[in-house]
Amino acid sequence: MSSSVILLGMFLSLVALMLTGAPLAFVLGAIAFLTTIIAWGPSALIVSVLNTFETMTSEALMAIPLYIFMASILQKSSIIEDLYNAMETWFSRVNGGLAIGTIIICTIMAAMTGVVGAAVAAMGILALPSMLARRYNTELAVGSICAGGTLGILIPPSVVTIVYAITAQISIGQMFVACIVPGLVLATVYCLYIILRVGLNGDLAPKPEHSRTIPLSEKLLSLKALVLPFLVIISVLGSIYLGLATPTEAAAVGVFGAFLSVLFSGRFKFSILSDAASDTLRVTAMILWITIGARAFISVFVATGGPDSILGFVENLDAAPIVILLTMLLILVFLGLFLDEIGIILLCVPVFLPIVKALGYEPLWFGVLFMITAQMAYITPPFGYTLFYLKGVLPKGISIGTVYRGVIPFFALQILVLGLFLIFPDLVTWLPEQIRDVR
Amino acid sequence: AQKKVEWRMQALWGGGTTPMTYEKAFCDRVRELTGGTFDIKAFSGGSIVPNAQAFDAVRGGAFQLMKTYDGYTAGKIPAHGFTSSVPFGFPQADQYESWFYERGGLDLARKSYAPAGLTYIAPTVYGEEPIHSKVAIRSISDMKGLKGRFVGLASAVMADLGVAVSPLPTSEVYSALDKGLIDFADRGDIKANYEAGLHEVAKYLILPGVHQPTTATAYVANTAAYKSLSDQHRAALEVAAREVSGALRQNIMVSNAEYVGKFVEAGVEIVNLDPQDVADNRANAVSSWEKAAKSDGLATEILGSQRELMQDYRLL
Amino acid sequence: MLSIAFAVTALNRTLFRLVKWLVVLFALLMLYEVAARYSFASPTSWAPELATLLFGPFFLLGGPYLLHTGGHVSVDLLSARASGLAAKALKVIAIILAIVFGVILLWFAFPLAEQSFQYRETSYTSWNPPVWPAKLVLPVSALLLVLQGFAELLFVLHEEVTSQ
Ligand code: NA
Ligand code: NA
């Protein structure tokens, strides 16, 4: 069977079965199994199981339960609610202050982990209830978390960046540094967008009822609420950047920090721990069963030659360099519809990079464009893993449609930023060059 | 006329890397030797199943052929600890390869795979992988008490030397060295490590890489699929495999030399360990090897045959 | 029949409530490793490895109960609007997909776990623990998923009987 037929078949059946409302994990798995039997033979089904064995012992993915546990402990002990109260006091004059605060926390979270599932689920648990309680527009709140949560791919540490660097045979450190600027630019653009959007329509993020001016003394007092979350953040970041812990171990430090915070705040109850553990298993199992299905899907997709036809198309494309470059980025967005970012890298980088070099482009710069596109793939409806992870922690009654609508403006912003770095490559290469000179 | 055979093979390396081009060359050579009647499609490492799981995938018939590193399955088959890479073992790739072809190593490797329904075709043998360090290591005894990253049999042997071993994932090696989580580490070959930027985070390159002085990877086929091949097709596999082994070894030898130069340019100090120091520690490593053989019959037989050859070469 | 369905659900609920505490163990093991490496300059050979070995059993055994609570995420664009027979049909399709997934997983995972046991497979690290028990959890979880799937099928059908 030709690879284009397989590609089309897998794509159509994914959309069709997804719309039946069946759990995504089983939709992905079932399509993988059926495609295997039809295009490859039943003996190949073993591949799915073997991929699961590998997922079961992934050191990087262990960050998922740990960060969710940390977030859940902090949320259930109202420490986060206090933090949002403090933000409300300080940012009461800023349009959409809490959404901006959420983007800032997401950016800090991105410096703690590169595992998107961990960041998005943790932020969904931390930030969403506080924003919804203050009648923030659901779509805006959800969009901020999805977009902010995927920043972890760009801002180091990031396993995806490492995989790109290794596959592209460029320095891991250079790649880390090169991705910082776009990560921060994206975070800034998200904040500006929120200010602008809420400025135009105040109902999206209602300001606190009491419009009185809060005295400075009261404002300063509210800073007390920052102390505990701040100490947790310091302990996690400190243990990573002082070389005490791997990113996954740092997540355990975060759990410990959260636990101590609850003890010090005098709000410890056994039920907090027990409920947080329940939340953690519920969300982790949801994410990892999707991962099982997704890995099966990806390996079948690759082994049956699914992407061969589009990749071959680029290789033989005879057009202006910029057209070829844009085509490659478009293909990345398209493949991102169903592949996870590691799958995309392993598949596309070996094909694209020789082309990029032949066209005279800088692999480091292309890497950054690649990473921006990879994190776009995470939030593109209808099939973006981030959207599903967040849906898993949403209160019942908020449909995936709300999530889809929520991320679209942020997706547009990402396209904008991608364009920016496409037009001004110096923005990417400047920082690594400074650091290279220092070394 | 030959009936046309189509196989899939998953190799060990990423698409676009130099070793992967040699796997494609292997497939081309097989095609050429069989007049185009034997077509093997090469997939890059991990693209169908993770490398460590390829054994079970070929065993189950998901694809017919794999390029594997026996170390991945040493937890199942203790013999594979010795058919992949022996810490402090043969210092020259040719010496290790001679064990396979002249001292019955090939038959012993085949024996290790046969009960699983797999057929060992031939090894690809090449030289050392380096050690990268943040602190000056002038002799092997300097490693004692340092925090090091090693995996597999090397982690046990280095631990026996007094190294505090952390089995970190490969993806964490750069950051772990950068931030000082560990003092020294093994990762990949010299060229790959330079490309990953290890010269930026570790100022000492220790040679020879005693934890992995020589390496054997292997072509292994599903026995049922192998049995259905014609004699010509089987011969083509063996011929192409032995050609690739020599070609890749020489390629790695040259690129090791080139990239050591690049490390020097980047301000990395190359430390050459004293051969006598290495030899002394080889003698000490014997007890670690014996421990790893786990009183397993085949592993013990392989270890015995390798020790005999090492003695003949005056290495022990 | 329905009592069997309740028993299966109770079993999966109990497993969920037990394995959820593993996350505390993960945190403790990782913290111990950080302390051992930093304070005593002697990283353990076992703490991080034990954590990763238990990670699979953690999320796998938590999965079957989620089928009962609706914890597996889905795209509810159409199914949220469906009612009556259509809604029921969609529910049944979802359960059947879960059962198909579980059966195939079970069918292929069991021999692999069995072979791992026959080899007494270990991890081949300096700690070198047996890994077959962790692998055995995969077919066990798949079986539990299939059983929960049939239980859910019974619940849906029973609902239909009582509503008519
Ligand atoms: Na990150
Ligand atoms: Na997507």
PDB file of N, CA, C and O in Angstrom, chain A residues 300-350:
ATOM      1  N   VAL A 300       3.751   2.896  14.228  1.00  0.00           N
ATOM      2  CA  VAL A 300       3.094   2.283  13.079  1.00  0.00           C
ATOM      3  C   VAL A 300       3.124   3.238  11.888  1.00  0.00           C
ATOM      4  O   VAL A 300       3.425   2.861  10.751  1.00  0.00           O
ATOM      5  N   PHE A 301       2.854   4.498  12.172  1.00  0.00           N
ATOM      6  CA  PHE A 301       2.874   5.547  11.162  1.00  0.00           C
ATOM      7  C   PHE A 301       4.231   5.598  10.452  1.00  0.00           C
ATOM      8  O   PHE A 301       4.311   5.668   9.229  1.00  0.00           O
ATOM      9  N   VAL A 302       5.300   5.496  11.241  1.00  0.00           N
ATOM     10  CA  VAL A 302       6.651   5.563  10.680  1.00  0.00           C
ATOM     11  C   VAL A 302       6.969   4.292   9.908  1.00  0.00           C
ATOM     12  O   VAL A 302       7.437   4.332   8.767  1.00  0.00           O
ATOM     13  N   ALA A 303       6.690   3.135  10.525  1.00  0.00           N
ATOM     14  CA  ALA A 303       7.123   1.867   9.945  1.00  0.00           C
ATOM     15  C   ALA A 303       6.365   1.534   8.663  1.00  0.00           C
ATOM     16  O   ALA A 303       6.886   0.846   7.799  1.00  0.00           O
ATOM     17  N   THR A 304       5.132   2.021   8.537  1.00  0.00           N
ATOM     18  CA  THR A 304       4.377   1.729   7.318  1.00  0.00           C
ATOM     19  C   THR A 304       4.615   2.808   6.265  1.00  0.00           C
ATOM     20  O   THR A 304       3.957   2.835   5.238  1.00  0.00           O
ATOM     21  N   GLY A 305       5.542   3.707   6.531  1.00  0.00           N
ATOM     22  CA  GLY A 305       5.926   4.692   5.514  1.00  0.00           C
ATOM     23  C   GLY A 305       4.959   5.855   5.410  1.00  0.00           C
ATOM     24  O   GLY A 305       4.932   6.554   4.397  1.00  0.00           O
ATOM     25  N   GLY A 306       4.154   6.078   6.447  1.00  0.00           N
ATOM     26  CA  GLY A 306       3.175   7.166   6.428  1.00  0.00           C
ATOM     27  C   GLY A 306       3.734   8.494   5.953  1.00  0.00           C
ATOM     28  O   GLY A 306       3.197   9.110   5.035  1.00  0.00           O
ATOM     29  N   PRO A 307       4.821   8.973   6.573  1.00  0.00           N
ATOM     30  CA  PRO A 307       5.306  10.310   6.199  1.00  0.00           C
ATOM     31  C   PRO A 307       6.205  10.332   4.968  1.00  0.00           C
ATOM     32  O   PRO A 307       6.598  11.412   4.533  1.00  0.00           O
ATOM     33  N   ASP A 308       6.524   9.143   4.396  1.00  0.00           N
ATOM     34  CA  ASP A 308       7.497   9.112   3.296  1.00  0.00           C
ATOM     35  C   ASP A 308       7.135  10.054   2.151  1.00  0.00           C
ATOM     36  O   ASP A 308       7.988  10.742   1.606  1.00  0.00           O
ATOM     37  N   SER A 309       5.835  10.076   1.803  1.00  0.00           N
ATOM     38  CA  SER A 309       5.472  10.828   0.612  1.00  0.00           C
ATOM     39  C   SER A 309       5.660  12.335   0.811  1.00  0.00           C
ATOM     40  O   SER A 309       6.193  13.009  -0.066  1.00  0.00           O
ATOM     41  N   ILE A 310       5.264  12.863   2.008  1.00  0.00           N
ATOM     42  CA  ILE A 310       5.450  14.303   2.178  1.00  0.00           C
ATOM     43  C   ILE A 310       6.915  14.663   2.361  1.00  0.00           C
ATOM     44  O   ILE A 310       7.352  15.706   1.884  1.00  0.00           O
ATOM     45  N   LEU A 311       7.660  13.794   3.044  1.00  0.00           N
ATOM     46  CA  LEU A 311       9.077  14.098   3.220  1.00  0.00           C
ATOM     47  C   LEU A 311       9.798  14.042   1.869  1.00  0.00           C
ATOM     48  O   LEU A 311      10.642  14.877   1.556  1.00  0.00           O
ATOM     49  N   GLY A 312       9.417  13.059   1.054  1.00  0.00           N
ATOM     50  CA  GLY A 312       9.996  12.940  -0.276  1.00  0.00           C
ATOM     51  C   GLY A 312       9.664  14.149  -1.137  1.00  0.00           C
ATOM     52  O   GLY A 312      10.477  14.612  -1.926  1.00  0.00           O
ATOM     53  N   PHE A 313       8.480  14.693  -0.925  1.00  0.00           N
ATOM     54  CA  PHE A 313       8.041  15.869  -1.669  1.00  0.00           C
ATOM     55  C   PHE A 313       8.991  17.053  -1.442  1.00  0.00           C
ATOM     56  O   PHE A 313       9.399  17.728  -2.386  1.00  0.00           O
ATOM     57  N   VAL A 314       9.377  17.275  -0.172  1.00  0.00           N
ATOM     58  CA  VAL A 314      10.286  18.393   0.110  1.00  0.00           C
ATOM     59  C   VAL A 314      11.648  18.160  -0.514  1.00  0.00           C
ATOM     60  O   VAL A 314      12.265  19.085  -1.054  1.00  0.00           O
ATOM     61  N   GLU A 315      12.102  16.899  -0.418  1.00  0.00           N
ATOM     62  CA  GLU A 315      13.434  16.593  -0.941  1.00  0.00           C
ATOM     63  C   GLU A 315      13.542  16.920  -2.428  1.00  0.00           C
ATOM     64  O   GLU A 315      14.601  17.295  -2.907  1.00  0.00           O
ATOM     65  N   ASN A 316      12.436  16.745  -3.132  1.00  0.00           N
ATOM     66  CA  ASN A 316      12.484  16.960  -4.574  1.00  0.00           C
ATOM     67  C   ASN A 316      11.910  18.298  -4.991  1.00  0.00           C
ATOM     68  O   ASN A 316      11.716  18.561  -6.169  1.00  0.00           O
ATOM     69  N   LEU A 317      11.626  19.141  -3.996  1.00  0.00           N
ATOM     70  CA  LEU A 317      11.001  20.428  -4.294  1.00  0.00           C
ATOM     71  C   LEU A 317      12.029  21.356  -4.933  1.00  0.00           C
ATOM     72  O   LEU A 317      13.137  21.527  -4.437  1.00  0.00           O
ATOM     73  N   ASP A 318      11.635  21.942  -6.066  1.00  0.00           N
ATOM     74  CA  ASP A 318      12.534  22.864  -6.757  1.00  0.00           C
ATOM     75  C   ASP A 318      11.886  24.247  -6.713  1.00  0.00           C
ATOM     76  O   ASP A 318      11.027  24.563  -7.519  1.00  0.00           O
ATOM     77  N   ALA A 319      12.289  25.051  -5.734  1.00  0.00           N
ATOM     78  CA  ALA A 319      11.658  26.371  -5.578  1.00  0.00           C
ATOM     79  C   ALA A 319      12.635  27.305  -4.886  1.00  0.00           C
ATOM     80  O   ALA A 319      13.742  26.911  -4.523  1.00  0.00           O
ATOM     81  N   ALA A 320      12.210  28.528  -4.686  1.00  0.00           N
ATOM     82  CA  ALA A 320      13.057  29.503  -4.000  1.00  0.00           C
ATOM     83  C   ALA A 320      13.308  29.013  -2.571  1.00  0.00           C
ATOM     84  O   ALA A 320      12.440  28.373  -1.972  1.00  0.00           O
ATOM     85  N   PRO A 321      14.516  29.282  -2.016  1.00  0.00           N
ATOM     86  CA  PRO A 321      14.859  28.792  -0.676  1.00  0.00           C
ATOM     87  C   PRO A 321      13.785  29.105   0.366  1.00  0.00           C
ATOM     88  O   PRO A 321      13.409  28.228   1.149  1.00  0.00           O
ATOM     89  N   ILE A 322      13.256  30.315   0.355  1.00  0.00           N
ATOM     90  CA  ILE A 322      12.294  30.687   1.384  1.00  0.00           C
ATOM     91  C   ILE A 322      11.003  29.872   1.245  1.00  0.00           C
ATOM     92  O   ILE A 322      10.377  29.507   2.240  1.00  0.00           O
ATOM     93  N   VAL A 323      10.652  29.533   0.004  1.00  0.00           N
ATOM     94  CA  VAL A 323       9.447  28.715  -0.224  1.00  0.00           C
ATOM     95  C   VAL A 323       9.675  27.316   0.348  1.00  0.00           C
ATOM     96  O   VAL A 323       8.810  26.740   1.017  1.00  0.00           O
ATOM     97  N   ILE A 324      10.875  26.792   0.088  1.00  0.00           N
ATOM     98  CA  ILE A 324      11.190  25.459   0.620  1.00  0.00           C
ATOM     99  C   ILE A 324      11.155  25.490   2.143  1.00  0.00           C
ATOM    100  O   ILE A 324      10.584  24.614   2.790  1.00  0.00           O
ATOM    101  N   LEU A 325      11.727  26.538   2.725  1.00  0.00           N
ATOM    102  CA  LEU A 325      11.756  26.664   4.178  1.00  0.00           C
ATOM    103  C   LEU A 325      10.328  26.710   4.742  1.00  0.00           C
ATOM    104  O   LEU A 325      10.000  26.009   5.707  1.00  0.00           O
ATOM    105  N   LEU A 326       9.496  27.546   4.127  1.00  0.00           N
ATOM    106  CA  LEU A 326       8.113  27.660   4.601  1.00  0.00           C
ATOM    107  C   LEU A 326       7.371  26.336   4.442  1.00  0.00           C
ATOM    108  O   LEU A 326       6.581  25.949   5.311  1.00  0.00           O
ATOM    109  N   THR A 327       7.647  25.635   3.337  1.00  0.00           N
ATOM    110  CA  THR A 327       7.001  24.330   3.127  1.00  0.00           C
ATOM    111  C   THR A 327       7.385  23.375   4.255  1.00  0.00           C
ATOM    112  O   THR A 327       6.539  22.661   4.790  1.00  0.00           O
ATOM    113  N   MET A 328       8.674  23.407   4.618  1.00  0.00           N
ATOM    114  CA  MET A 328       9.122  22.509   5.687  1.00  0.00           C
ATOM    115  C   MET A 328       8.389  22.834   6.994  1.00  0.00           C
ATOM    116  O   MET A 328       7.951  21.940   7.714  1.00  0.00           O
ATOM    117  N   LEU A 329       8.261  24.124   7.296  1.00  0.00           N
ATOM    118  CA  LEU A 329       7.592  24.503   8.543  1.00  0.00           C
ATOM    119  C   LEU A 329       6.119  24.094   8.512  1.00  0.00           C
ATOM    120  O   LEU A 329       5.567  23.637   9.513  1.00  0.00           O
ATOM    121  N   LEU A 330       5.496  24.243   7.322  1.00  0.00           N
ATOM    122  CA  LEU A 330       4.095  23.832   7.187  1.00  0.00           C
ATOM    123  C   LEU A 330       3.947  22.338   7.436  1.00  0.00           C
ATOM    124  O   LEU A 330       3.010  21.894   8.110  1.00  0.00           O
ATOM    125  N   ILE A 331       4.885  21.568   6.891  1.00  0.00           N
ATOM    126  CA  ILE A 331       4.841  20.113   7.083  1.00  0.00           C
ATOM    127  C   ILE A 331       4.992  19.781   8.573  1.00  0.00           C
ATOM    128  O   ILE A 331       4.311  18.893   9.092  1.00  0.00           O
ATOM    129  N   LEU A 332       5.858  20.541   9.242  1.00  0.00           N
ATOM    130  CA  LEU A 332       6.025  20.307  10.678  1.00  0.00           C
ATOM    131  C   LEU A 332       4.719  20.536  11.422  1.00  0.00           C
ATOM    132  O   LEU A 332       4.335  19.763  12.299  1.00  0.00           O
ATOM    133  N   VAL A 333       4.023  21.619  11.071  1.00  0.00           N
ATOM    134  CA  VAL A 333       2.750  21.894  11.735  1.00  0.00           C
ATOM    135  C   VAL A 333       1.762  20.767  11.432  1.00  0.00           C
ATOM    136  O   VAL A 333       1.061  20.270  12.315  1.00  0.00           O
ATOM    137  N   PHE A 334       1.756  20.314  10.179  1.00  0.00           N
ATOM    138  CA  PHE A 334       0.817  19.262   9.791  1.00  0.00           C
ATOM    139  C   PHE A 334       1.135  17.951  10.519  1.00  0.00           C
ATOM    140  O   PHE A 334       0.246  17.331  11.119  1.00  0.00           O
ATOM    141  N   LEU A 335       2.399  17.534  10.502  1.00  0.00           N
ATOM    142  CA  LEU A 335       2.752  16.286  11.188  1.00  0.00           C
ATOM    143  C   LEU A 335       2.515  16.415  12.690  1.00  0.00           C
ATOM    144  O   LEU A 335       2.177  15.452  13.367  1.00  0.00           O
ATOM    145  N   GLY A 336       2.665  17.655  13.186  1.00  0.00           N
ATOM    146  CA  GLY A 336       2.398  17.911  14.593  1.00  0.00           C
ATOM    147  C   GLY A 336       0.957  17.642  14.961  1.00  0.00           C
ATOM    148  O   GLY A 336       0.627  17.481  16.131  1.00  0.00           O
ATOM    149  N   LEU A 337       0.096  17.586  13.938  1.00  0.00           N
ATOM    150  CA  LEU A 337      -1.296  17.253  14.211  1.00  0.00           C
ATOM    151  C   LEU A 337      -1.394  15.887  14.862  1.00  0.00           C
ATOM    152  O   LEU A 337      -2.230  15.656  15.705  1.00  0.00           O
ATOM    153  N   PHE A 338      -0.546  14.940  14.436  1.00  0.00           N
ATOM    154  CA  PHE A 338      -0.664  13.636  15.089  1.00  0.00           C
ATOM    155  C   PHE A 338       0.580  13.079  15.753  1.00  0.00           C
ATOM    156  O   PHE A 338       0.486  12.119  16.463  1.00  0.00           O
ATOM    157  N   LEU A 339       1.720  13.647  15.498  1.00  0.00           N
ATOM    158  CA  LEU A 339       2.915  13.093  16.121  1.00  0.00           C
ATOM    159  C   LEU A 339       3.279  13.898  17.359  1.00  0.00           C
ATOM    160  O   LEU A 339       2.949  15.071  17.447  1.00  0.00           O
ATOM    161  N   ASP A 340       3.989  13.281  18.291  1.00  0.00           N
ATOM    162  CA  ASP A 340       4.524  14.088  19.376  1.00  0.00           C
ATOM    163  C   ASP A 340       5.851  14.678  18.905  1.00  0.00           C
ATOM    164  O   ASP A 340       6.375  14.322  17.852  1.00  0.00           O
ATOM    165  N   GLU A 341       6.381  15.615  19.679  1.00  0.00           N
ATOM    166  CA  GLU A 341       7.506  16.407  19.188  1.00  0.00           C
ATOM    167  C   GLU A 341       8.756  15.555  18.967  1.00  0.00           C
ATOM    168  O   GLU A 341       9.511  15.786  18.033  1.00  0.00           O
ATOM    169  N   ILE A 342       8.942  14.537  19.811  1.00  0.00           N
ATOM    170  CA  ILE A 342      10.134  13.693  19.639  1.00  0.00           C
ATOM    171  C   ILE A 342      10.015  12.895  18.347  1.00  0.00           C
ATOM    172  O   ILE A 342      10.972  12.761  17.590  1.00  0.00           O
ATOM    173  N   GLY A 343       8.818  12.400  18.086  1.00  0.00           N
ATOM    174  CA  GLY A 343       8.562  11.687  16.839  1.00  0.00           C
ATOM    175  C   GLY A 343       8.856  12.570  15.632  1.00  0.00           C
ATOM    176  O   GLY A 343       9.486  12.133  14.667  1.00  0.00           O
ATOM    177  N   ILE A 344       8.415  13.824  15.702  1.00  0.00           N
ATOM    178  CA  ILE A 344       8.636  14.743  14.587  1.00  0.00           C
ATOM    179  C   ILE A 344      10.132  14.962  14.377  1.00  0.00           C
ATOM    180  O   ILE A 344      10.621  14.973  13.251  1.00  0.00           O
ATOM    181  N   ILE A 345      10.856  15.140  15.472  1.00  0.00           N
ATOM    182  CA  ILE A 345      12.289  15.420  15.356  1.00  0.00           C
ATOM    183  C   ILE A 345      13.013  14.239  14.713  1.00  0.00           C
ATOM    184  O   ILE A 345      13.759  14.399  13.755  1.00  0.00           O
ATOM    185  N   LEU A 346      12.756  13.032  15.246  1.00  0.00           N
ATOM    186  CA  LEU A 346      13.463  11.859  14.735  1.00  0.00           C
ATOM    187  C   LEU A 346      13.178  11.647  13.254  1.00  0.00           C
ATOM    188  O   LEU A 346      14.018  11.183  12.496  1.00  0.00           O
ATOM    189  N   LEU A 347      11.980  12.016  12.851  1.00  0.00           N
ATOM    190  CA  LEU A 347      11.544  11.785  11.481  1.00  0.00           C
ATOM    191  C   LEU A 347      12.023  12.882  10.543  1.00  0.00           C
ATOM    192  O   LEU A 347      12.544  12.605   9.462  1.00  0.00           O
ATOM    193  N   CYS A 348      11.836  14.133  10.941  1.00  0.00           N
ATOM    194  CA  CYS A 348      12.019  15.249  10.009  1.00  0.00           C
ATOM    195  C   CYS A 348      13.437  15.801   9.997  1.00  0.00           C
ATOM    196  O   CYS A 348      13.915  16.207   8.937  1.00  0.00           O
ATOM    197  N   VAL A 349      14.089  15.843  11.135  1.00  0.00           N
ATOM    198  CA  VAL A 349      15.394  16.508  11.170  1.00  0.00           C
ATOM    199  C   VAL A 349      16.395  15.876  10.189  1.00  0.00           C
ATOM    200  O   VAL A 349      17.053  16.588   9.443  1.00  0.00           O
ATOM    201  N   PRO A 350      16.495  14.523  10.163  1.00  0.00           N
ATOM    202  CA  PRO A 350      17.456  13.940   9.218  1.00  0.00           C
ATOM    203  C   PRO A 350      17.131  14.275   7.761  1.00  0.00           C
ATOM    204  O   PRO A 350      18.024  14.349   6.935  1.00  0.00           O
TER     205      PRO A 350
END
